Amino acid sequence: MSEELVGRGEELRVLGELLERAGDAGGAVVVRGEAGIGKSALVTAVSRLAGVRPMRVLTTTGTQSEAQIAFAGLDRLLRPIIDQVDRLPPPQRGAVLAALGRSDHGVPELFLVALATLSMLGEAAAEAPVLLVVEDAQWLDRASAEVLLFVARRLDFEPVVLVAALRDGFDGPFAESGLPEMALRRLERAEAELLVDERLPPELRERVLREAAGNPLALVELPSVVEVGGDGAALPLTARLEQAFSTRMVSLPDATKTLLLVMALNDGDALSEVLEAAAIVAGEQLEADDLVPAIAARLVEAGAESVRFLHPLMRSAIHQRSSVGRRHRAHAALARVVVNDDRRVWHRAASTTGPDDAVAADLEAAAVRAQRRGGIAAGTAAMERSAQLTRDPVLRGERLLRAAELAFELGRRESVVRLLAEADQVGLSVRQSWRTAWIGGSFDDGVLGRVPAAWSPTRVAERAAADDPDLALKLLHGAALRCWWTEPGAETRRSVVAAAERVPVDGDDPRLLVILAYASPIDRGGIVLDRLRRQAVAADGQAARMLGNAAQAIGAFELAAGFFAGSLHDLRVQGRLGLLARALTLQAWSGALLADLDLAMPAADEAFRLARDSSQPLVAASARATQALLAGMRGEQDEAYRFAAEAERTALPGDARALLSAVQFARGSAALTDGRHEDAFTELRRIYDPADPASHTAARCYAVGDLAEAAVRSGRADEVASLMTEMTAVGARTPSPALHTGLRYARALLAGDAEAPPLFEASLRSGPIHRARAQLALGERLRRQRRAAESRPPLRAARDTFDALGLIRWGDRARGELRAAGETSRRRTPEARDQLTPQELQIAQMGAQGLTNREIGQRLYLSHRTISSHLHRIFPKLGITSRAELRTALPGDTVT
């Protein structure tokens, strides 16, 4: 093993095994550690191993100066395989070419670019396995990082391996990715001694070993700066390493120093750029040979067309040693040399000492270009820098607001607060202040809002309604979300509704219906339901999604599921994964409450994965709560409580009542399914306690039947009598289908034997799951009255419905009652949903509809190779041998 890999044998072995498996299955790993710990050496060694196998190695490196250029890292990675773009479907091809600045296709969705990248890598890997190497991942531009993380999470069935090197102490996508990590440790004493020159004086050698503390780079570099007997405790290790690199520069020729300065400030590695810009700074022609002293000093390495530092700290050290004036001159020279518009304008901005309207305008144009390519993070940085260089205060305020809007799209709360504060100091117009109110009040779907928080956007909306109805609706949507997620009080709810109903838009406008449903699901539920039924077929996917939100909020779950199904196609095609995750989450919740497991299970599973990919923790937690409910309904108790606890951990800090109530409902449902009726009552009763953070207006409507059953079966029926009176009064104010279904069931359960028959008859007119539970309860009651013969038909019907729905525990309960009534039941035949994972079920459903592997992959943001691998696992589970048999194996299954 070479000197640079001392102590890294185990890590190299593990990575080598990952490469060895790449022909069958890929994977990803983040190699992380402090500066100088040996990440680059290890990654370089892995690249050499890959070249021997042979594998195709694609490399990109993050640089601080390039972090503001959208998709710069991705462009560098894909450049060797850009010819694969011609094999992509048109939407993917257009998206990735626009992202890389090679077309004017329009604003591409980030995740459509990500799917295109995955497809290109898959095509390249068909010829030979691929190793993706990402060095200095902490400095990769955000758009590239998010694309590569999307890819990394989908390599299980691809002959592609991703290895990313990440320095400790940095935030960002790779630091929070959840990918497998390999943390590099410092070397043990015996290993460290192998790296320190034995010819050093003993005192100096011991000093180096002590101060390096096992850091490999420090062990090699510190001898040049550590003096025997000196006090080295004043500087941290990284600073001492930078000092070591700086020391090497002292004796270098001036021409070499100039070249190194330009290299340190450049955001590319082209040798021609460095030479040309350095010549401008020096005022004389420089040659590649002027780099030879830096190469001899082990500062850089050069090829025929490129030059790079051997370690990132060298760039930092040179930057620190240079005066501000020299840095400005070097940036100005680079601005004259580089061809790319975005790189040129950033160098111009870095060379500017004060306001410069021309540079500010160019940065604004760069921000627009970044947005057009889908690089929101780069657009934010460019717009903010543009504002800083703008003289006119009105224009500066506008640019700060636009930067804040972009930061809001990224979910960067601290940046938004800072930018809005800066804009406010400038002095804003009335319209700009309206936008400020909208941006500042729109974080986290209103979860973190408190009672006064809904008032400000509501008042602003009232003033904006006549002049800007669209902005007014945006403001009121944020206020309504606060009403949904928290409990602001009746007065605030009324103010939001009153303001919304005064906005001059059509009464059927989906945006208005969502606001009314979220702010006042009870008192405006009837109006919303009536208008929803008039729009059973939405005009487009965006309208369908909003109508689905409104339907779900008022408890019209069948309508909601239909609307969400109508919204998914457009969201998938457009690559709008953030909105797709939200729509799938609510579709899954609606499906779960309808006990449509074939719909809900795949939707919840996909929603969680996409919410994680699009960095939406609240949406991911909502999907987890839905998975908890589904697991509990199926009798999978451990899964139910694990998912519920995970969702609760996200909901509690923000007091997200809507999510906390969903968690309690899932726990109560699990206990009810398991026959733990006392536990079920305790869990569900919390939803109805106004002082409990899990109490929620909408949940009180759909949980009423479950609470009544838990109360009756635990002998606590008397404790819910007043609550049933209260909910009956609520039912007089709203036609909520969920509430009235629950009330019919509750009345039947709570009634005496004489009053029960017509109440059960009314409850039997509900949907499949509620009808089956009413049939079970009716059959149990008849059997207890020694009317065994009469009990069997409803018990049989309940058993068959539970079996068809996949509710195994409920079906077993019906079988037990039938046995007690003197009838033996056949054993339940396992369904596809019992044998397949949720993702496999979704793929099988799509295959049964006749979609090809590529078509399924495009819908699910997976490669066609991954779809093929899943199908090969699915066939034996279903006892079939071809996709032609899927339709028979999955009769009536739903495709989302």
Coordinates of C-alpha atoms in Angstrom, one line a residue, residues 792-793 796 799 815-825:
R792 CA -74.7 -15.1 10.0
P793 CA -75.5 -13.1 6.9
R796 CA -70.5 -13.4 6.2
R799 CA -65.9 -11.2 6.5
R815 CA -64.6 -15.5 11.3
G816 CA -64.4 -15.9 15.0
E817 CA -68.0 -14.5 15.4
L818 CA -69.2 -16.8 12.6
R819 CA -67.6 -19.8 14.4
A820 CA -69.4 -18.8 17.6
A821 CA -72.6 -18.6 15.5
G822 CA -72.1 -22.1 14.3
E823 CA -70.6 -21.6 10.9
T824 CA -67.1 -22.5 9.7
S825 CA -65.4 -20.1 7.3

